[in-house]
PDB file of C-alpha atoms and ligand atoms in Angstrom:
ATOM      1  CA  UNK A   1     123.797 103.028 113.475  1.00 75.00           C
ATOM      2  CA  UNK A   2     123.119 100.252 111.427  1.00 93.00           C
ATOM      3  CA  UNK A   3     122.392  97.959 108.419  1.00 97.00           C
ATOM      4  CA  UNK A   4     118.999  96.817 108.186  1.00 98.00           C
ATOM      5  CA  UNK A   5     116.939  93.728 106.841  1.00 97.00           C
ATOM      6  CA  UNK A   6     115.728  94.465 103.758  1.00 98.00           C
ATOM      7  CA  UNK A   7     112.386  93.158 103.304  1.00 98.00           C
ATOM      8  CA  UNK A   8     111.417  90.771 100.839  1.00 98.00           C
ATOM      9  CA  UNK A   9     109.080  90.892  98.343  1.00 98.00           C
ATOM     10  CA  UNK A  10     105.992  89.148  99.587  1.00 97.00           C
ATOM     11  CA  UNK A  11     105.871  91.609 103.046  1.00 97.00           C
ATOM     12  CA  UNK A  12     103.230  93.375 103.207  1.00 96.00           C
ATOM     13  CA  UNK A  13     104.987  96.444 105.078  1.00 97.00           C
ATOM     14  CA  UNK A  14     106.217  96.634 100.655  1.00 98.00           C
ATOM     15  CA  UNK A  15     102.466  97.852  99.811  1.00 98.00           C
ATOM     16  CA  UNK A  16     101.486 100.028 102.311  1.00 98.00           C
ATOM     17  CA  UNK A  17     101.251 103.864 102.096  1.00 98.00           C
ATOM     18  CA  UNK A  18     103.805 105.758 103.882  1.00 98.00           C
ATOM     19  CA  UNK A  19     103.438 108.534 106.025  1.00 98.00           C
ATOM     20  CA  UNK A  20     104.612 112.089 105.584  1.00 98.00           C
ATOM     21  CA  UNK A  21     107.968 113.294 108.204  1.00 98.00           C
ATOM     22  CA  UNK A  22     106.354 116.207 110.081  1.00 96.00           C
ATOM     23  CA  UNK A  23     109.753 116.737 112.091  1.00 96.00           C
ATOM     24  CA  UNK A  24     113.434 116.109 111.818  1.00 97.00           C
ATOM     25  CA  UNK A  25     113.814 114.554 114.726  1.00 97.00           C
ATOM     26  CA  UNK A  26     116.467 111.965 115.937  1.00 97.00           C
ATOM     27  CA  UNK A  27     114.430 109.085 115.155  1.00 97.00           C
ATOM     28  CA  UNK A  28     114.431 110.506 111.400  1.00 98.00           C
ATOM     29  CA  UNK A  29     118.062 111.233 111.392  1.00 98.00           C
ATOM     30  CA  UNK A  30     118.877 107.780 112.976  1.00 98.00           C
ATOM     31  CA  UNK A  31     116.782 106.383 109.960  1.00 98.00           C
ATOM     32  CA  UNK A  32     117.933 107.786 106.869  1.00 98.00           C
ATOM     33  CA  UNK A  33     121.810 107.042 108.454  1.00 98.00           C
ATOM     34  CA  UNK A  34     120.342 103.074 108.257  1.00 98.00           C
ATOM     35  CA  UNK A  35     118.962 103.819 104.973  1.00 98.00           C
ATOM     36  CA  UNK A  36     122.380 104.895 103.503  1.00 98.00           C
ATOM     37  CA  UNK A  37     124.301 102.273 106.215  1.00 98.00           C
ATOM     38  CA  UNK A  38     122.514  99.447 104.271  1.00 98.00           C
ATOM     39  CA  UNK A  39     121.643 100.559 100.664  1.00 98.00           C
ATOM     40  CA  UNK A  40     125.789 100.629 100.632  1.00 96.00           C
ATOM     41  CA  UNK A  41     126.183  97.370 102.467  1.00 97.00           C
ATOM     42  CA  UNK A  42     124.014  95.790  99.588  1.00 96.00           C
ATOM     43  CA  UNK A  43     125.295  98.034  97.160  1.00 94.00           C
ATOM     44  CA  UNK A  44     122.189  99.198  96.344  1.00 95.00           C
ATOM     45  CA  UNK A  45     121.299 102.802  94.193  1.00 97.00           C
ATOM     46  CA  UNK A  46     119.057 103.893  96.938  1.00 98.00           C
ATOM     47  CA  UNK A  47     116.561 102.591  99.360  1.00 98.00           C
ATOM     48  CA  UNK A  48     113.324 103.228 100.793  1.00 98.00           C
ATOM     49  CA  UNK A  49     111.869 103.051 104.340  1.00 98.00           C
ATOM     50  CA  UNK A  50     109.661 100.807 103.669  1.00 98.00           C
ATOM     51  CA  UNK A  51     112.290  98.693 102.533  1.00 98.00           C
ATOM     52  CA  UNK A  52     113.824  98.136 106.244  1.00 98.00           C
ATOM     53  CA  UNK A  53     110.366  97.974 107.706  1.00 98.00           C
ATOM     54  CA  UNK A  54     109.749 101.918 108.336  1.00 98.00           C
ATOM     55  CA  UNK A  55     106.087 103.382 106.714  1.00 98.00           C
ATOM     56  CA  UNK A  56     107.443 106.827 106.234  1.00 98.00           C
ATOM     57  CA  UNK A  57     107.780 108.744 102.926  1.00 98.00           C
ATOM     58  CA  UNK A  58     111.984 108.576 103.255  1.00 98.00           C
ATOM     59  CA  UNK A  59     114.472 107.582 100.516  1.00 98.00           C
ATOM     60  CA  UNK A  60     117.866 107.792  99.703  1.00 98.00           C
ATOM     61  CA  UNK A  61     120.009 107.482  96.014  1.00 98.00           C
ATOM     62  CA  UNK A  62     123.181 106.806  95.255  1.00 98.00           C
ATOM     63  CA  UNK A  63     124.083 106.935  91.959  1.00 97.00           C
ATOM     64  CA  UNK A  64     127.921 107.294  91.645  1.00 95.00           C
ATOM     65  CA  UNK A  65     130.388 104.756  90.952  1.00 91.00           C
ATOM     66  CA  UNK A  66     132.890 103.024  92.124  1.00 86.00           C
ATOM     67  CA  UNK A  67     135.438 105.674  91.193  1.00 90.00           C
ATOM     68  CA  UNK A  68     133.306 108.414  92.445  1.00 93.00           C
ATOM     69  CA  UNK A  69     133.083 109.517  96.074  1.00 93.00           C
ATOM     70  CA  UNK A  70     130.307 109.243  97.067  1.00 94.00           C
ATOM     71  CA  UNK A  71     127.109 110.966  96.360  1.00 96.00           C
ATOM     72  CA  UNK A  72     124.116 110.389  99.106  1.00 97.00           C
ATOM     73  CA  UNK A  73     121.240 112.616  98.078  1.00 98.00           C
ATOM     74  CA  UNK A  74     118.221 112.482 100.559  1.00 98.00           C
ATOM     75  CA  UNK A  75     114.910 112.542  99.813  1.00 98.00           C
ATOM     76  CA  UNK A  76     112.300 113.603 102.457  1.00 98.00           C
ATOM     77  CA  UNK A  77     108.118 114.045 102.056  1.00 98.00           C
ATOM     78  CA  UNK A  78     109.610 114.055  97.724  1.00 98.00           C
ATOM     79  CA  UNK A  79     106.977 114.955  95.404  1.00 98.00           C
ATOM     80  CA  UNK A  80     107.433 114.413  91.709  1.00 98.00           C
ATOM     81  CA  UNK A  81     105.900 117.896  90.253  1.00 98.00           C
ATOM     82  CA  UNK A  82     106.640 117.375  86.441  1.00 97.00           C
ATOM     83  CA  UNK A  83     107.553 114.280  84.291  1.00 95.00           C
ATOM     84  CA  UNK A  84     107.808 113.939  80.443  1.00 95.00           C
ATOM     85  CA  UNK A  85     108.619 111.442  77.858  1.00 95.00           C
ATOM     86  CA  UNK A  86     108.953 107.591  78.185  1.00 96.00           C
ATOM     87  CA  UNK A  87     111.137 105.036  78.183  1.00 96.00           C
ATOM     88  CA  UNK A  88     111.684 101.153  78.802  1.00 96.00           C
ATOM     89  CA  UNK A  89     114.536  99.962  80.664  1.00 95.00           C
ATOM     90  CA  UNK A  90     115.682  97.002  82.957  1.00 97.00           C
ATOM     91  CA  UNK A  91     115.353  97.149  86.692  1.00 97.00           C
ATOM     92  CA  UNK A  92     115.991  95.906  89.980  1.00 97.00           C
ATOM     93  CA  UNK A  93     115.263  96.353  93.442  1.00 98.00           C
ATOM     94  CA  UNK A  94     116.953  95.149  96.866  1.00 98.00           C
ATOM     95  CA  UNK A  95     113.527  93.550  97.804  1.00 98.00           C
ATOM     96  CA  UNK A  96     113.630  91.712  94.790  1.00 98.00           C
ATOM     97  CA  UNK A  97     116.979  89.827  94.825  1.00 95.00           C
ATOM     98  CA  UNK A  98     118.828  89.196  91.708  1.00 94.00           C
ATOM     99  CA  UNK A  99     115.376  89.551  89.800  1.00 96.00           C
ATOM    100  CA  UNK A 100     115.184  92.157  86.930  1.00 97.00           C
ATOM    101  CA  UNK A 101     113.701  93.011  84.296  1.00 97.00           C
ATOM    102  CA  UNK A 102     111.943  95.934  81.986  1.00 97.00           C
ATOM    103  CA  UNK A 103     109.550  98.320  83.030  1.00 97.00           C
ATOM    104  CA  UNK A 104     108.091 101.845  81.529  1.00 97.00           C
ATOM    105  CA  UNK A 105     109.823 105.179  82.923  1.00 97.00           C
ATOM    106  CA  UNK A 106     109.102 109.025  82.555  1.00 96.00           C
ATOM    107  CA  UNK A 107     112.238 110.066  80.892  1.00 97.00           C
ATOM    108  CA  UNK A 108     112.935 113.149  82.854  1.00 97.00           C
ATOM    109  CA  UNK A 109     111.423 114.618  86.213  1.00 98.00           C
ATOM    110  CA  UNK A 110     111.744 116.961  88.505  1.00 98.00           C
ATOM    111  CA  UNK A 111     110.940 116.659  91.955  1.00 98.00           C
ATOM    112  CA  UNK A 112     110.638 118.558  95.565  1.00 98.00           C
ATOM    113  CA  UNK A 113     111.933 117.179  98.723  1.00 98.00           C
ATOM    114  CA  UNK A 114     113.191 118.155 102.285  1.00 98.00           C
ATOM    115  CA  UNK A 115     116.718 117.390 102.638  1.00 98.00           C
ATOM    116  CA  UNK A 116     117.963 116.124 106.216  1.00 97.00           C
ATOM    117  CA  UNK A 117     118.319 119.481 107.314  1.00 96.00           C
ATOM    118  CA  UNK A 118     114.600 120.250 107.005  1.00 95.00           C
ATOM    119  CA  UNK A 119     115.686 122.400 103.903  1.00 97.00           C
ATOM    120  CA  UNK A 120     113.477 122.547 100.768  1.00 98.00           C
ATOM    121  CA  UNK A 121     115.192 121.593  97.312  1.00 98.00           C
ATOM    122  CA  UNK A 122     114.406 120.780  93.533  1.00 98.00           C
ATOM    123  CA  UNK A 123     115.967 118.790  91.556  1.00 98.00           C
ATOM    124  CA  UNK A 124     115.482 117.955  87.987  1.00 98.00           C
ATOM    125  CA  UNK A 125     116.997 114.232  86.223  1.00 98.00           C
ATOM    126  CA  UNK A 126     116.909 114.154  82.370  1.00 97.00           C
ATOM    127  CA  UNK A 127     117.121 111.760  79.667  1.00 96.00           C
ATOM    128  CA  UNK A 128     116.171 108.251  81.449  1.00 95.00           C
ATOM    129  CA  UNK A 129     119.271 108.834  83.665  1.00 97.00           C
ATOM    130  CA  UNK A 130     119.678 106.123  86.293  1.00 97.00           C
ATOM    131  CA  UNK A 131     119.335 109.253  89.016  1.00 98.00           C
ATOM    132  CA  UNK A 132     115.344 109.985  87.047  1.00 98.00           C
ATOM    133  CA  UNK A 133     114.654 106.236  86.785  1.00 98.00           C
ATOM    134  CA  UNK A 134     116.096 105.602  90.785  1.00 98.00           C
ATOM    135  CA  UNK A 135     113.603 108.844  91.415  1.00 98.00           C
ATOM    136  CA  UNK A 136     110.705 107.282  90.200  1.00 98.00           C
ATOM    137  CA  UNK A 137     111.327 103.779  91.386  1.00 98.00           C
ATOM    138  CA  UNK A 138     111.849 104.625  94.880  1.00 98.00           C
ATOM    139  CA  UNK A 139     108.758 107.438  95.141  1.00 98.00           C
ATOM    140  CA  UNK A 140     106.634 104.435  94.472  1.00 98.00           C
ATOM    141  CA  UNK A 141     107.555 102.875  97.256  1.00 98.00           C
ATOM    142  CA  UNK A 142     106.497 105.634  99.503  1.00 98.00           C
ATOM    143  CA  UNK A 143     103.044 104.551  97.577  1.00 98.00           C
ATOM    144  CA  UNK A 144     103.090 100.677  98.001  1.00 98.00           C
ATOM    145  CA  UNK A 145     103.729 100.244  94.701  1.00 98.00           C
ATOM    146  CA  UNK A 146     106.891  97.621  93.123  1.00 98.00           C
ATOM    147  CA  UNK A 147     108.597  98.425  89.992  1.00 98.00           C
ATOM    148  CA  UNK A 148     107.214  94.802  88.580  1.00 98.00           C
ATOM    149  CA  UNK A 149     103.975  96.697  88.785  1.00 98.00           C
ATOM    150  CA  UNK A 150     105.512  99.164  85.578  1.00 97.00           C
ATOM    151  CA  UNK A 151     106.410  95.998  83.761  1.00 97.00           C
ATOM    152  CA  UNK A 152     106.479  96.470  79.952  1.00 95.00           C
ATOM    153  CA  UNK A 153     105.966  92.340  79.204  1.00 95.00           C
ATOM    154  CA  UNK A 154     104.285  90.975  81.822  1.00 95.00           C
ATOM    155  CA  UNK A 155     105.033  87.112  81.334  1.00 96.00           C
ATOM    156  CA  UNK A 156     108.881  88.274  80.970  1.00 97.00           C
ATOM    157  CA  UNK A 157     108.731  89.230  84.162  1.00 97.00           C
ATOM    158  CA  UNK A 158     106.701  86.488  85.498  1.00 97.00           C
ATOM    159  CA  UNK A 159     109.411  84.820  84.924  1.00 97.00           C
ATOM    160  CA  UNK A 160     112.012  86.937  86.797  1.00 97.00           C
ATOM    161  CA  UNK A 161     110.206  86.535  89.684  1.00 98.00           C
ATOM    162  CA  UNK A 162     109.485  82.761  89.557  1.00 97.00           C
ATOM    163  CA  UNK A 163     113.145  82.285  88.769  1.00 97.00           C
ATOM    164  CA  UNK A 164     114.724  83.616  91.893  1.00 96.00           C
ATOM    165  CA  UNK A 165     111.373  81.676  93.934  1.00 96.00           C
ATOM    166  CA  UNK A 166     110.012  85.168  94.205  1.00 97.00           C
ATOM    167  CA  UNK A 167     106.166  85.668  94.208  1.00 97.00           C
ATOM    168  CA  UNK A 168     104.168  85.427  91.559  1.00 97.00           C
ATOM    169  CA  UNK A 169     103.137  89.221  90.003  1.00 96.00           C
ATOM    170  CA  UNK A 170      99.879  90.532  90.939  1.00 96.00           C
ATOM    171  CA  UNK A 171      98.245  91.383  88.060  1.00 94.00           C
ATOM    172  CA  UNK A 172      95.462  94.142  89.821  1.00 95.00           C
ATOM    173  CA  UNK A 173      98.246  96.045  90.463  1.00 96.00           C
ATOM    174  CA  UNK A 174      99.359  96.665  87.233  1.00 96.00           C
ATOM    175  CA  UNK A 175      99.885 100.329  86.204  1.00 95.00           C
ATOM    176  CA  UNK A 176      98.648 101.762  83.094  1.00 88.00           C
ATOM    177  CA  UNK A 177      99.490 105.044  81.785  1.00 88.00           C
ATOM    178  CA  UNK A 178      97.493 106.354  79.226  1.00 88.00           C
ATOM    179  CA  UNK A 179     100.114 109.504  79.179  1.00 86.00           C
ATOM    180  CA  UNK A 180     103.227 107.230  79.240  1.00 88.00           C
ATOM    181  CA  UNK A 181     101.974 104.555  76.177  1.00 88.00           C
ATOM    182  CA  UNK A 182     101.398 107.372  74.709  1.00 88.00           C
ATOM    183  CA  UNK A 183     104.946 108.911  74.895  1.00 86.00           C
ATOM    184  CA  UNK A 184     105.898 105.263  73.919  1.00 88.00           C
ATOM    185  CA  UNK A 185     104.127 104.482  71.269  1.00 87.00           C
ATOM    186  CA  UNK A 186     105.297 107.985  69.474  1.00 82.00           C
ATOM    187  CA  UNK A 187     108.510 107.109  70.002  1.00 69.00           C
TER     188      UNK A 187
HETATM  189 NI1  LIG B   1     113.062  99.090  94.582  1.00 79.70          NI
END
């Protein structure tokens, strides 16, 4: 398949809610290959279908390091079924070239999804690992939610966006999660 153009923050598609996949057709297997090709070409840790202009509930993640063999994980119709703990850590996104900022995330997540063969699987990611954070980040893309919506400090995020000539923060999109706030304050 091929390396696609990654949509940048400001594009409407990134804010739309994606639709469920009903059948693993050739269209879906081609989409997954495009996502993988594009993610590896851009050195990303994850990529969601809306980022290449397709509003379907599909994303890919690979948290392997350069010294390790590739380890792609494909998530189709994912659902986060459990989440706990909280942390603040720095994140970026291929739709926000060069801009990094601190965001609030759950430390542990359990996700249920379908693989490329249509088989259901459950994956648990813990301790604020890169995988745990990537699952939350990519899953959000399917609902039109972006990492900056979880920013820990809106002034710092605003400055990062400005520095890289990206559109300003959409303040009305910022997510307040009382459960997450409580966990952060208890730490
Ligand atoms: Ni992203």
